[in-house]
Coordinates of N, CA and C in Angstrom, one line a residue:
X32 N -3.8 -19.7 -12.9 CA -2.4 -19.6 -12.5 C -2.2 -18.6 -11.3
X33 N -1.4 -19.0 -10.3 CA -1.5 -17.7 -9.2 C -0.5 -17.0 -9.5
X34 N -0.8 -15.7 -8.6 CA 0.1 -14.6 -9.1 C 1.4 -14.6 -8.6
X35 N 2.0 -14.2 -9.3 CA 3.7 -13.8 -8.6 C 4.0 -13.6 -7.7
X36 N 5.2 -13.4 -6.9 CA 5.3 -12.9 -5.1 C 6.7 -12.2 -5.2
X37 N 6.7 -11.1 -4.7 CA 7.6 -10.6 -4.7 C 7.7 -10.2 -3.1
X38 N 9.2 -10.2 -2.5 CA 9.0 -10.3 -1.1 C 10.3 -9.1 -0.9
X39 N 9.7 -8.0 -0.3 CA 10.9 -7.2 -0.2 C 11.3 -7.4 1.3
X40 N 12.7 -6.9 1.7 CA 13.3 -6.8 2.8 C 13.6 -5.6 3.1
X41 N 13.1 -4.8 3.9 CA 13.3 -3.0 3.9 C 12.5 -2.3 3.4
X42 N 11.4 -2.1 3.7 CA 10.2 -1.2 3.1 C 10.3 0.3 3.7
X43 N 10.8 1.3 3.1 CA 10.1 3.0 3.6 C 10.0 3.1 2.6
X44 N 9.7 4.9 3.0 CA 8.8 5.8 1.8 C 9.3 5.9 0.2
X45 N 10.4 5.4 0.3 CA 11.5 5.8 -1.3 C 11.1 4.6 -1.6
X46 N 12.0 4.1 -1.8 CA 12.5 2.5 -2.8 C 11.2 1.6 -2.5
X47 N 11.3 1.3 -1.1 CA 10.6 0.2 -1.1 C 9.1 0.3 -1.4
X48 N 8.4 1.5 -1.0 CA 7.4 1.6 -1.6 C 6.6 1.8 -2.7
X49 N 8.1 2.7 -3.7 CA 7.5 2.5 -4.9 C 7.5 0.9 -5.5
X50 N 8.7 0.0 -5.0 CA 9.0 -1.4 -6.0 C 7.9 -1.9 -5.6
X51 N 6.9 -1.7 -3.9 CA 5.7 -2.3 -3.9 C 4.5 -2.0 -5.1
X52 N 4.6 -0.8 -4.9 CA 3.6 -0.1 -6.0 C 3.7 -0.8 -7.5
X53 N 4.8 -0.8 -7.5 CA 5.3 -1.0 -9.4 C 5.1 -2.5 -9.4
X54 N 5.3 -3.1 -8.6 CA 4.8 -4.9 -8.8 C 3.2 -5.2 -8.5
X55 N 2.8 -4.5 -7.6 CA 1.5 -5.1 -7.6 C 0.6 -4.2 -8.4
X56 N 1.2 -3.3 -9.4 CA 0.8 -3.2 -10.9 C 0.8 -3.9 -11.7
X57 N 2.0 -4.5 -11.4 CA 2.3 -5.5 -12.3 C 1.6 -7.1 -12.4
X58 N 1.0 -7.1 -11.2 CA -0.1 -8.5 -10.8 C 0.4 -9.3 -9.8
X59 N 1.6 -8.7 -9.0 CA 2.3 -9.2 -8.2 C 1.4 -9.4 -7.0
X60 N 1.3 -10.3 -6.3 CA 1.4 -10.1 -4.5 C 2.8 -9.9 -4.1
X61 N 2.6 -8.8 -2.8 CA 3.3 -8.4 -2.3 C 4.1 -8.7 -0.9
X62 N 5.2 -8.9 -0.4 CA 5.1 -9.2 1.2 C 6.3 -8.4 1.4
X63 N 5.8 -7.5 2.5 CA 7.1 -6.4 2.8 C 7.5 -6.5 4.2
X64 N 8.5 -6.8 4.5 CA 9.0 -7.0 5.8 C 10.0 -6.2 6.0
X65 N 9.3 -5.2 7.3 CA 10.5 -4.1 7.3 C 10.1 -3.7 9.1
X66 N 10.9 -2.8 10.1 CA 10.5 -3.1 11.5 C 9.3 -1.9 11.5
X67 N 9.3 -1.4 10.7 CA 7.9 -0.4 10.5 C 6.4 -0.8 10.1
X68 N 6.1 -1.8 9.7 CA 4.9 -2.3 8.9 C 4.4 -3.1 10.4
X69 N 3.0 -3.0 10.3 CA 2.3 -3.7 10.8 C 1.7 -5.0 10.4
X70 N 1.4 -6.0 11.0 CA 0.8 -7.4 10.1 C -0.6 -7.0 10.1
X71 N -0.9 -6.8 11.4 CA -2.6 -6.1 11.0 C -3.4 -5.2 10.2
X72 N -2.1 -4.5 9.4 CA -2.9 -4.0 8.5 C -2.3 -4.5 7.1
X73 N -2.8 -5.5 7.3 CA -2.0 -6.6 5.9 C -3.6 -6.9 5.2
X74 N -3.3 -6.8 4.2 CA -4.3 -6.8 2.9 C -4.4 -8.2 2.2
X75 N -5.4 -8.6 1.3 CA -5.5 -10.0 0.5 C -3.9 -9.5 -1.0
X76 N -3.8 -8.6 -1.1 CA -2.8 -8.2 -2.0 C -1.5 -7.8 -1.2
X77 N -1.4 -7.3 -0.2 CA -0.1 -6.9 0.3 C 0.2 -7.8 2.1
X78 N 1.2 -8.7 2.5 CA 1.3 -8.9 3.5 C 2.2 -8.5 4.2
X79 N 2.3 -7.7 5.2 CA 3.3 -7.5 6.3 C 3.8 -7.8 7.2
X80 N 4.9 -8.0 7.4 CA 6.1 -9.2 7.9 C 7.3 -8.0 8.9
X81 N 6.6 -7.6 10.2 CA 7.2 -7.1 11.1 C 8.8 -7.8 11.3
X82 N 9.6 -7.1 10.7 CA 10.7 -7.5 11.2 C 12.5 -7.0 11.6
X83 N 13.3 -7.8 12.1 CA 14.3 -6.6 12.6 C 15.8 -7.1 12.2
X84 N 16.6 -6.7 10.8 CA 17.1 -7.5 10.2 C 18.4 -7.5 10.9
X85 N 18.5 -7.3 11.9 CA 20.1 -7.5 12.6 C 19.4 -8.6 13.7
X86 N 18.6 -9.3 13.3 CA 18.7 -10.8 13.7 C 18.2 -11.6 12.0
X87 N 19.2 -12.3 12.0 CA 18.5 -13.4 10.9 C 17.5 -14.6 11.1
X88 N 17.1 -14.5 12.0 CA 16.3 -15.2 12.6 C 14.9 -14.5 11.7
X89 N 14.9 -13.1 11.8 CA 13.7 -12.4 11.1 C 13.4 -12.7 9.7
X90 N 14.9 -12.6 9.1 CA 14.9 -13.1 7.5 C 14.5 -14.9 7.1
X91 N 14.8 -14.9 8.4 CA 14.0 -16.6 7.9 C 12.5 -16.8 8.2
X92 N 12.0 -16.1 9.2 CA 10.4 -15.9 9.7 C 9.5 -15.1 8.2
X93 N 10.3 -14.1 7.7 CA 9.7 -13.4 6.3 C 9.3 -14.5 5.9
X94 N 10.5 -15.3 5.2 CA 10.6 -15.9 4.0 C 9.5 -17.1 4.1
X95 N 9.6 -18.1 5.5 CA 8.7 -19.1 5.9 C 6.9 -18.5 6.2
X96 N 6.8 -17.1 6.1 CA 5.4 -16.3 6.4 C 5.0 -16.1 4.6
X97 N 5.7 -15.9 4.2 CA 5.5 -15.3 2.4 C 5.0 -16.9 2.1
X98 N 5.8 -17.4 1.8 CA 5.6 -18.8 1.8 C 4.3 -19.4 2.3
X99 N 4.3 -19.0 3.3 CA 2.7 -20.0 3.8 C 1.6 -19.5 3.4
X100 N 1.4 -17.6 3.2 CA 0.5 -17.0 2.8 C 0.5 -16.7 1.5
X101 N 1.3 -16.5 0.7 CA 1.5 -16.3 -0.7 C 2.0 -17.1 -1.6
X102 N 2.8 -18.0 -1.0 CA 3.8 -18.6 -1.8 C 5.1 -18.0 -2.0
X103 N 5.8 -19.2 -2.9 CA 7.4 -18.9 -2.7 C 7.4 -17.1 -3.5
X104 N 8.5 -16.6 -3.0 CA 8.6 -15.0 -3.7 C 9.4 -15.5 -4.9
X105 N 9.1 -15.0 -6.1 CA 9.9 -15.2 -7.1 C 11.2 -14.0 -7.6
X106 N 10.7 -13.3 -6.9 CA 11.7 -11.7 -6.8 C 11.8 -11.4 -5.3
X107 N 12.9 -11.5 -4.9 CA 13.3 -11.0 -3.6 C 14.1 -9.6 -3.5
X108 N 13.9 -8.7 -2.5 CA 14.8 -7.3 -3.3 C 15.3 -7.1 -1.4
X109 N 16.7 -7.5 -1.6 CA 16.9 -6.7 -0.2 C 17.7 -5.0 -0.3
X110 N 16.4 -4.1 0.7 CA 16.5 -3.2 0.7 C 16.9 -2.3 2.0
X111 N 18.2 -3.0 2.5 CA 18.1 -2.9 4.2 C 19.2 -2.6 4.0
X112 N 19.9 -1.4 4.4 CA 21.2 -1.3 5.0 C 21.6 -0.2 6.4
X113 N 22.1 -0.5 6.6 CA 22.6 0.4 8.4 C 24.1 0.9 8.5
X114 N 23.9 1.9 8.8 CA 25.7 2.8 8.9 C 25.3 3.4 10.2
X115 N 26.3 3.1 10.8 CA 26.6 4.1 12.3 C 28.5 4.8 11.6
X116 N 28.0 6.4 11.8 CA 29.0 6.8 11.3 C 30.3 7.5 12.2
X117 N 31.4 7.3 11.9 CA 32.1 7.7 13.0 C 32.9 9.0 12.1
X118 N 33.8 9.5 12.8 CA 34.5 11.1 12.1 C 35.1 10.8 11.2
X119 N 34.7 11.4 9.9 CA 35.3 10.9 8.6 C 36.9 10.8 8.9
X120 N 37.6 11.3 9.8 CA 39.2 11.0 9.7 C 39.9 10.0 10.7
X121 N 39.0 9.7 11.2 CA 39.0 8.5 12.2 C 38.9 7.4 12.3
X122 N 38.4 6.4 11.3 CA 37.1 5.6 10.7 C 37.5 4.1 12.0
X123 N 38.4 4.1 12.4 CA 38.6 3.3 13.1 C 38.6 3.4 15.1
X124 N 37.8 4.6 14.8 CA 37.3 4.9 15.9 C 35.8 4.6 16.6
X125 N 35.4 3.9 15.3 CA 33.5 3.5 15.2 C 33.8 2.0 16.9
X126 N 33.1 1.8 17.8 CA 32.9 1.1 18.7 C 32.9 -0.3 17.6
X127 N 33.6 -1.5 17.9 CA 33.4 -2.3 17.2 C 31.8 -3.2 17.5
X128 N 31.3 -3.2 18.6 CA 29.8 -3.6 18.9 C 29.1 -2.7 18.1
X129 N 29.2 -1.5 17.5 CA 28.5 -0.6 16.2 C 28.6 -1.5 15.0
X130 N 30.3 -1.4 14.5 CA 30.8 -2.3 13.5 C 29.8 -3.4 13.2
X131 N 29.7 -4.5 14.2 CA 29.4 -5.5 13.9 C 28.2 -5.5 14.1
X132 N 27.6 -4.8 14.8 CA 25.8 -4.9 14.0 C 25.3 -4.3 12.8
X133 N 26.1 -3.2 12.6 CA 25.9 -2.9 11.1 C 26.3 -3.9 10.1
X134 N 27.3 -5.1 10.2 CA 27.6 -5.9 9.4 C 26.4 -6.9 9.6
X135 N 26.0 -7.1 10.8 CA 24.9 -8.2 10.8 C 23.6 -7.9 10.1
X136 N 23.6 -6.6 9.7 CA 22.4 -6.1 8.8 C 22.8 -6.1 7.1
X137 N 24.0 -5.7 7.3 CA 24.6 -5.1 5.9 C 24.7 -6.4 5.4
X138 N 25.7 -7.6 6.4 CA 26.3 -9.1 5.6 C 25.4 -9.6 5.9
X139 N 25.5 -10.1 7.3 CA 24.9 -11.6 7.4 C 23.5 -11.9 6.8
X140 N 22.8 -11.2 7.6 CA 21.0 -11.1 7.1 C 21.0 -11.3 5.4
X141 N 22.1 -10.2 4.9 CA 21.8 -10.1 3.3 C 22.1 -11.3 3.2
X142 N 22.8 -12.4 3.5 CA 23.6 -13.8 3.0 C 22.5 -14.8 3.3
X143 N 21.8 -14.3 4.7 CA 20.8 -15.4 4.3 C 19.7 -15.4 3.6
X144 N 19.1 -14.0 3.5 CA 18.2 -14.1 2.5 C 18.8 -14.4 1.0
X145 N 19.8 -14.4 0.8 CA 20.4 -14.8 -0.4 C 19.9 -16.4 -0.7
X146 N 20.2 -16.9 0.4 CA 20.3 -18.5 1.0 C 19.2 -19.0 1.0
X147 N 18.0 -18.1 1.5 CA 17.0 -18.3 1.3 C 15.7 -18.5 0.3
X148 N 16.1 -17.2 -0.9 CA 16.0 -16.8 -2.0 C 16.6 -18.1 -3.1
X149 N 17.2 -18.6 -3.3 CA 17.7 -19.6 -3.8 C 17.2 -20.9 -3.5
X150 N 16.9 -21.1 -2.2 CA 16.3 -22.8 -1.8 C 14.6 -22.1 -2.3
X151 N 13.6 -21.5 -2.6 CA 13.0 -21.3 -3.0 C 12.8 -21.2 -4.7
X152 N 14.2 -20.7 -5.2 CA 13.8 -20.5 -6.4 C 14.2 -22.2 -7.1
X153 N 14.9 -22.5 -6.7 CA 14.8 -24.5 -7.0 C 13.5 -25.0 -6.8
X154 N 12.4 -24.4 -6.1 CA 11.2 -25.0 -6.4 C 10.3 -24.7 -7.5
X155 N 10.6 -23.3 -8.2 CA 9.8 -22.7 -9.0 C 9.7 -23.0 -10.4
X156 N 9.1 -22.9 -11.4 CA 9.1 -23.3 -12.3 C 10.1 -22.6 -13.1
X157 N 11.1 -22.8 -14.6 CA 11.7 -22.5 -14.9 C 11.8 -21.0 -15.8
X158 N 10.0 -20.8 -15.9 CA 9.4 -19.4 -16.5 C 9.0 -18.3 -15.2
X159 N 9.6 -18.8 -13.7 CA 9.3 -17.7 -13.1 C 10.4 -17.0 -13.0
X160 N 10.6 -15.7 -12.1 CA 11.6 -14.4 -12.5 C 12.6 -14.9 -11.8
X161 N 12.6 -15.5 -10.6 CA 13.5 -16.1 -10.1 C 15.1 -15.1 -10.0
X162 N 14.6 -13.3 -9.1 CA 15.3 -12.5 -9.2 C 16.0 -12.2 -8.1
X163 N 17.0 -12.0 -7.6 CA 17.3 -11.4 -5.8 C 18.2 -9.8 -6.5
X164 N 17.5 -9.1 -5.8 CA 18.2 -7.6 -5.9 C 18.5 -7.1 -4.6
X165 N 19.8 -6.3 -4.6 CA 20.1 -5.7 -3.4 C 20.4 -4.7 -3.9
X166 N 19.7 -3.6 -2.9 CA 20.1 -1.9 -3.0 C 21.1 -1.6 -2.9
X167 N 22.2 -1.2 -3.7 CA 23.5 -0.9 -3.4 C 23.7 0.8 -3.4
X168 N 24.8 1.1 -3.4 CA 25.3 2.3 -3.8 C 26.7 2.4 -4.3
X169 N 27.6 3.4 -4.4 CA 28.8 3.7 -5.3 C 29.7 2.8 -4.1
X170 N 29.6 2.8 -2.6 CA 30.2 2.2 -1.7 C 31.3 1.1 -1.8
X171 N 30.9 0.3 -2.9 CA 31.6 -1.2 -3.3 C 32.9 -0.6 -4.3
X172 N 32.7 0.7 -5.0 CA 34.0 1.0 -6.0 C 34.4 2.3 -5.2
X173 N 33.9 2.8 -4.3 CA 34.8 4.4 -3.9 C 34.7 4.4 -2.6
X174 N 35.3 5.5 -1.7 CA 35.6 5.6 -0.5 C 34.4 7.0 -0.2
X175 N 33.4 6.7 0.9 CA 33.2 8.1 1.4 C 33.5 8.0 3.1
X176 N 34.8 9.3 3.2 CA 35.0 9.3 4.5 C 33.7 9.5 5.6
X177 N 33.9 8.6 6.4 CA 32.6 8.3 7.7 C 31.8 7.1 7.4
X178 N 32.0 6.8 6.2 CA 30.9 5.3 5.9 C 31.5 3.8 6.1
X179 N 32.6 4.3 7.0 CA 33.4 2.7 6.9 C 32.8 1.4 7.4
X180 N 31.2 1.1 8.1 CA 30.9 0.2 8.1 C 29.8 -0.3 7.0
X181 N 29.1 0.9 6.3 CA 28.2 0.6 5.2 C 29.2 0.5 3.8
X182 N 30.2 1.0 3.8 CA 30.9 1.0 2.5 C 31.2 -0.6 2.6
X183 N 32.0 -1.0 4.0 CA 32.1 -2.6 4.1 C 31.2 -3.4 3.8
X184 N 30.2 -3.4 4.0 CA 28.4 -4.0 4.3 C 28.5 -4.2 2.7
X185 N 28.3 -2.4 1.6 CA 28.5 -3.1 0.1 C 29.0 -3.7 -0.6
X186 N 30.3 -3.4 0.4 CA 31.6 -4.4 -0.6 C 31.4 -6.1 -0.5
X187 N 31.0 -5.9 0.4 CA 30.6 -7.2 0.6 C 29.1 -8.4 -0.2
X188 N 28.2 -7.6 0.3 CA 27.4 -7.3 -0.6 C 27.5 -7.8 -2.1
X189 N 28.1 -6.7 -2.2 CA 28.5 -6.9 -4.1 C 29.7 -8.1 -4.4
X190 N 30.1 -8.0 -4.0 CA 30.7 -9.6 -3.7 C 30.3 -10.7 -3.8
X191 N 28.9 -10.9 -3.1 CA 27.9 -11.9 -3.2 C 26.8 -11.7 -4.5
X192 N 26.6 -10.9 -4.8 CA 25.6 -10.8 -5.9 C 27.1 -11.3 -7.4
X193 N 27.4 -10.8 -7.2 CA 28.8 -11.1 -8.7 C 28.7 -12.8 -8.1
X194 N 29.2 -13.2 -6.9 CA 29.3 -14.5 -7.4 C 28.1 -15.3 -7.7
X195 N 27.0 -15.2 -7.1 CA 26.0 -15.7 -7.4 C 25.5 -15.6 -8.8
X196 N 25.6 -14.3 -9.6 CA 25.4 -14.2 -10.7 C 25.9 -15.2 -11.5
X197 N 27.0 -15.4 -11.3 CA 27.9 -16.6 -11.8 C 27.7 -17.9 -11.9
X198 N 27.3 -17.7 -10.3 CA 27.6 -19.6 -9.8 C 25.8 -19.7 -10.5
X199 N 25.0 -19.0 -10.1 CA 23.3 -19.7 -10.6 C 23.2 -19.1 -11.8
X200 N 23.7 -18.7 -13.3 CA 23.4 -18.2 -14.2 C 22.4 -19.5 -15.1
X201 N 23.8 -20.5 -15.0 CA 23.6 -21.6 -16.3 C 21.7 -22.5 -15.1
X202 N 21.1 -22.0 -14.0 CA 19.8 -22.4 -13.5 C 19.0 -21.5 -14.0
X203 N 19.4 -20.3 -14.4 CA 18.4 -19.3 -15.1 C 18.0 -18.3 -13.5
X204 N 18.6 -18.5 -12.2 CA 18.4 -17.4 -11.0 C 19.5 -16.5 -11.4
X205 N 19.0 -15.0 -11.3 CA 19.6 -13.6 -11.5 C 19.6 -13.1 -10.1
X206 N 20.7 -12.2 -9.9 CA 21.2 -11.9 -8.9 C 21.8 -10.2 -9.5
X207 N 21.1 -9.3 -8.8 CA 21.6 -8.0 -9.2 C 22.2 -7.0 -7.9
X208 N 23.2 -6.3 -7.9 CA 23.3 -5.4 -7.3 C 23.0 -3.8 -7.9
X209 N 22.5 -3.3 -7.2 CA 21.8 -1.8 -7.9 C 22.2 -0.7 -7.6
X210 N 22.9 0.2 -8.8 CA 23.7 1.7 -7.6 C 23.3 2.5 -8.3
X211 N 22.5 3.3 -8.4 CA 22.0 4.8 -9.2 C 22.7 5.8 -9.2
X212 N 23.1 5.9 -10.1 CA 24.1 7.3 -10.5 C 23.6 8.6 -10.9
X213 N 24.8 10.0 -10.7 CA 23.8 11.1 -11.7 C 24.4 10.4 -13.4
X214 N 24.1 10.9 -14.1 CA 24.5 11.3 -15.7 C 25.6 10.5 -15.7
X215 N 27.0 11.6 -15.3 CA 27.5 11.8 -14.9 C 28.8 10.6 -14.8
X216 N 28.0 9.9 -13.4 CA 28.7 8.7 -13.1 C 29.1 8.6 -11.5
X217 N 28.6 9.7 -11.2 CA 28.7 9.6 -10.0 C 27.6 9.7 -9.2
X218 N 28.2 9.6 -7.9 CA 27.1 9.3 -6.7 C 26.1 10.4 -6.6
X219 N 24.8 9.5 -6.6 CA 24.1 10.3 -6.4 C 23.4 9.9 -4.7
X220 N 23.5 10.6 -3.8 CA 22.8 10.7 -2.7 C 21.1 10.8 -2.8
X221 N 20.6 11.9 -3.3 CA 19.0 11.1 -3.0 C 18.7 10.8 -4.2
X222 N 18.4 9.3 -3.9 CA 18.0 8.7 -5.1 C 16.6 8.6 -5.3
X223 N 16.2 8.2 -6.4 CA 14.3 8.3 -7.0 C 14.0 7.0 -6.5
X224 N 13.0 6.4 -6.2 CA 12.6 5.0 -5.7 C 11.8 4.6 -6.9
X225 N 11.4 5.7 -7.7 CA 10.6 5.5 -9.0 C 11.3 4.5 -9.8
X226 N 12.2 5.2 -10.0 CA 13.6 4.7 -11.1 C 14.2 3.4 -10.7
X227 N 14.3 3.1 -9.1 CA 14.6 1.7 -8.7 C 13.6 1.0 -9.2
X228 N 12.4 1.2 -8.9 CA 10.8 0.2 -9.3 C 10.9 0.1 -10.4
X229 N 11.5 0.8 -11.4 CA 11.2 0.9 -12.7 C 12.1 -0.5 -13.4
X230 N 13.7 -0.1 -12.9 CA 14.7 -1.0 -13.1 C 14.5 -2.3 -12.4
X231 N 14.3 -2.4 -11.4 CA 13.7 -3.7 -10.6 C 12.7 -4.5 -11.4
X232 N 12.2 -4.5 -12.3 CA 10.5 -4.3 -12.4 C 11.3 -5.1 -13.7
X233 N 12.0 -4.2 -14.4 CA 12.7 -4.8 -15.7 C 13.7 -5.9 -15.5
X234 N 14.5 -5.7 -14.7 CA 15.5 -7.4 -14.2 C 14.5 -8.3 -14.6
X235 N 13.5 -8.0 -13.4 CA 12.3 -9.6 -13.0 C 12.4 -10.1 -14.4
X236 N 11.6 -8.7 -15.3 CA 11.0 -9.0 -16.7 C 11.9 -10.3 -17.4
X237 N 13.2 -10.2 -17.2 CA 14.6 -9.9 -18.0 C 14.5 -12.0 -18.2
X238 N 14.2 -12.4 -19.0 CA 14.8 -14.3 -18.7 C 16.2 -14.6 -18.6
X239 N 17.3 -13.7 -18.8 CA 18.5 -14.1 -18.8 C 19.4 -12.5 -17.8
X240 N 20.0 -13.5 -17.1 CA 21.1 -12.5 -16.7 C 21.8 -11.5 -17.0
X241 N 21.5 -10.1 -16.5 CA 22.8 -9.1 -17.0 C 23.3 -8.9 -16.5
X242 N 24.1 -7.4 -16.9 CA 25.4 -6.8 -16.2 C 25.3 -7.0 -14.4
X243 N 25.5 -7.9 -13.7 CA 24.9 -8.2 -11.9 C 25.3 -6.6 -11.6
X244 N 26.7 -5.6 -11.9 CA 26.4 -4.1 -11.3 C 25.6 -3.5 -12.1
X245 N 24.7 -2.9 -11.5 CA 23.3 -2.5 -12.3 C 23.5 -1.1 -12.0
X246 N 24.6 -0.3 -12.6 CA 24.8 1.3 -12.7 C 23.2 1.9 -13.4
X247 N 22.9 2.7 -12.8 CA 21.9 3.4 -13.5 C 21.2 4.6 -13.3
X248 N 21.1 5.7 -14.3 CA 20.7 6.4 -14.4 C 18.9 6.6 -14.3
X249 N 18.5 7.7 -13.7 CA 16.9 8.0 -13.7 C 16.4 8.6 -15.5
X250 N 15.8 7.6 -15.5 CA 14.9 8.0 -17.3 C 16.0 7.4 -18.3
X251 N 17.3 6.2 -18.2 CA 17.8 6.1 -19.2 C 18.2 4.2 -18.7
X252 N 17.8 4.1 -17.5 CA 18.4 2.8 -17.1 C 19.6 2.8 -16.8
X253 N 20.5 1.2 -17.5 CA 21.5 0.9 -16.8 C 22.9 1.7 -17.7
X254 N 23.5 2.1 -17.1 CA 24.7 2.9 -17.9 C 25.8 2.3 -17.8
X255 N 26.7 1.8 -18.2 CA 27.9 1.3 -17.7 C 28.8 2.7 -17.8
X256 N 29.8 2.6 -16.8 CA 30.4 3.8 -16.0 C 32.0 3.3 -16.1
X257 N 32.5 4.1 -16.2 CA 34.2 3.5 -15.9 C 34.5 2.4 -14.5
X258 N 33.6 2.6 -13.7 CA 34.2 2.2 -12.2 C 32.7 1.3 -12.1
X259 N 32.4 1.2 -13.1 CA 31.1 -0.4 -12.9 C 31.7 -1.7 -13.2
X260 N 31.3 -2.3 -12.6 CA 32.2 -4.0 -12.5 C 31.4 -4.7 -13.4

């Protein structure tokens, strides 16, 4: 039986590299496409997929490269977001040519790898993880002055993971959005990449859909919060 494929979108030193680490523990092949990775130093276990997600043109070249070398990803994790920040009391003073490339990273790209992630998981068998995760944050339920094109990006975002959750439940594809909290319940700014790998790792596991806002604490999992959807 061949191994699993998990294909992330956004690979640095936090998140994306532990969720690499924690899957191809797990027996996963790997394909990380992020504008930092090289393809030449792409391994029989891990492939690299140079790419620049404020063209969606890149998210379709990933997905058609994972595919030819590994096969379809059965876990997709988009881990890509972009904020150009303007004066927290101003927010409508951000250049709208900023605006809209940050949304071309934050929305569109996320929508097609969504798009993409889905016409793949219709091929797979009904026992594979058949997971799409996006790295969120508190952005989709609260305001932080200066974030007004990544706060947009999540709202949006989570928007799409809730309905997809929905609309592909009764096919058995899961659709998670993911916001790490302190204790607490609130934002936590630097987050553990461990604790994403960890929770990521357990969705895949997961055969049935949960809570799609995936509030969660480090060493306790998912917490539901007053302000989790």
């Amino acid at each position: 039986m061949p191994s699993p494929v998990i294909l992330i979108l956004g690979a640095g030193p936090n998140i994306g590299y532990h969720v690499a680490k924690t899957f191809a523990a797990g027996g996963y092949k790997v394909a990380v496409a992020a504008r930092s990775v090289k393809e030449a130093e792409s391994t029989d276990s891990q492939l690299n997929i140079p790419s620049d997600f404020a063209k969606s043109d890149d998210v379709v070249n990933a997905f058609s490269k994972v595919k030819k070398v590994f096969g379809i990803p059965s876990v997709v994790v988009y881990n890509v977001s972009a904020s150009t920040r303007p004066p927290p009391d101003d927010p409508f003073s951000l250049p709208f040519a900023d605006f809209s490339k940050d949304l071309s990273i934050n929305v569109k790209s996320l929508y097609v790898a969504a798009q993409q992630a889905v016409a793949g998981f219709a091929q797979l068998p009904a026992d594979a993880a058949r997971t799409f995760i996006m790295t969120g944050n508190i952005l989709n339920v609260e305001i932080i002055p200066g974030f007004i094109s990544q706060g947009a990006g999540k709202s949006a975002g989570a928007h799409m993971m809730w309905a997809a959750a929905d609309a592909y439940k009764s096919k058995g594809y899961k659709f998670y959005y993911a916001d790490e909290r302190k204790a607490n319940g609130t934002a936590k700014y630097m987050v553990d990449g461990d604790a994403h790998a960890k929770l990521f790792k357990s969705l895949a596991d997961e055969k049935t859909q949960g809570p799609w806002h995936q509030t969660f604490v480090m060493g306790k999992g998912y917490q539901k919060f007053a302000s989790s959807l």
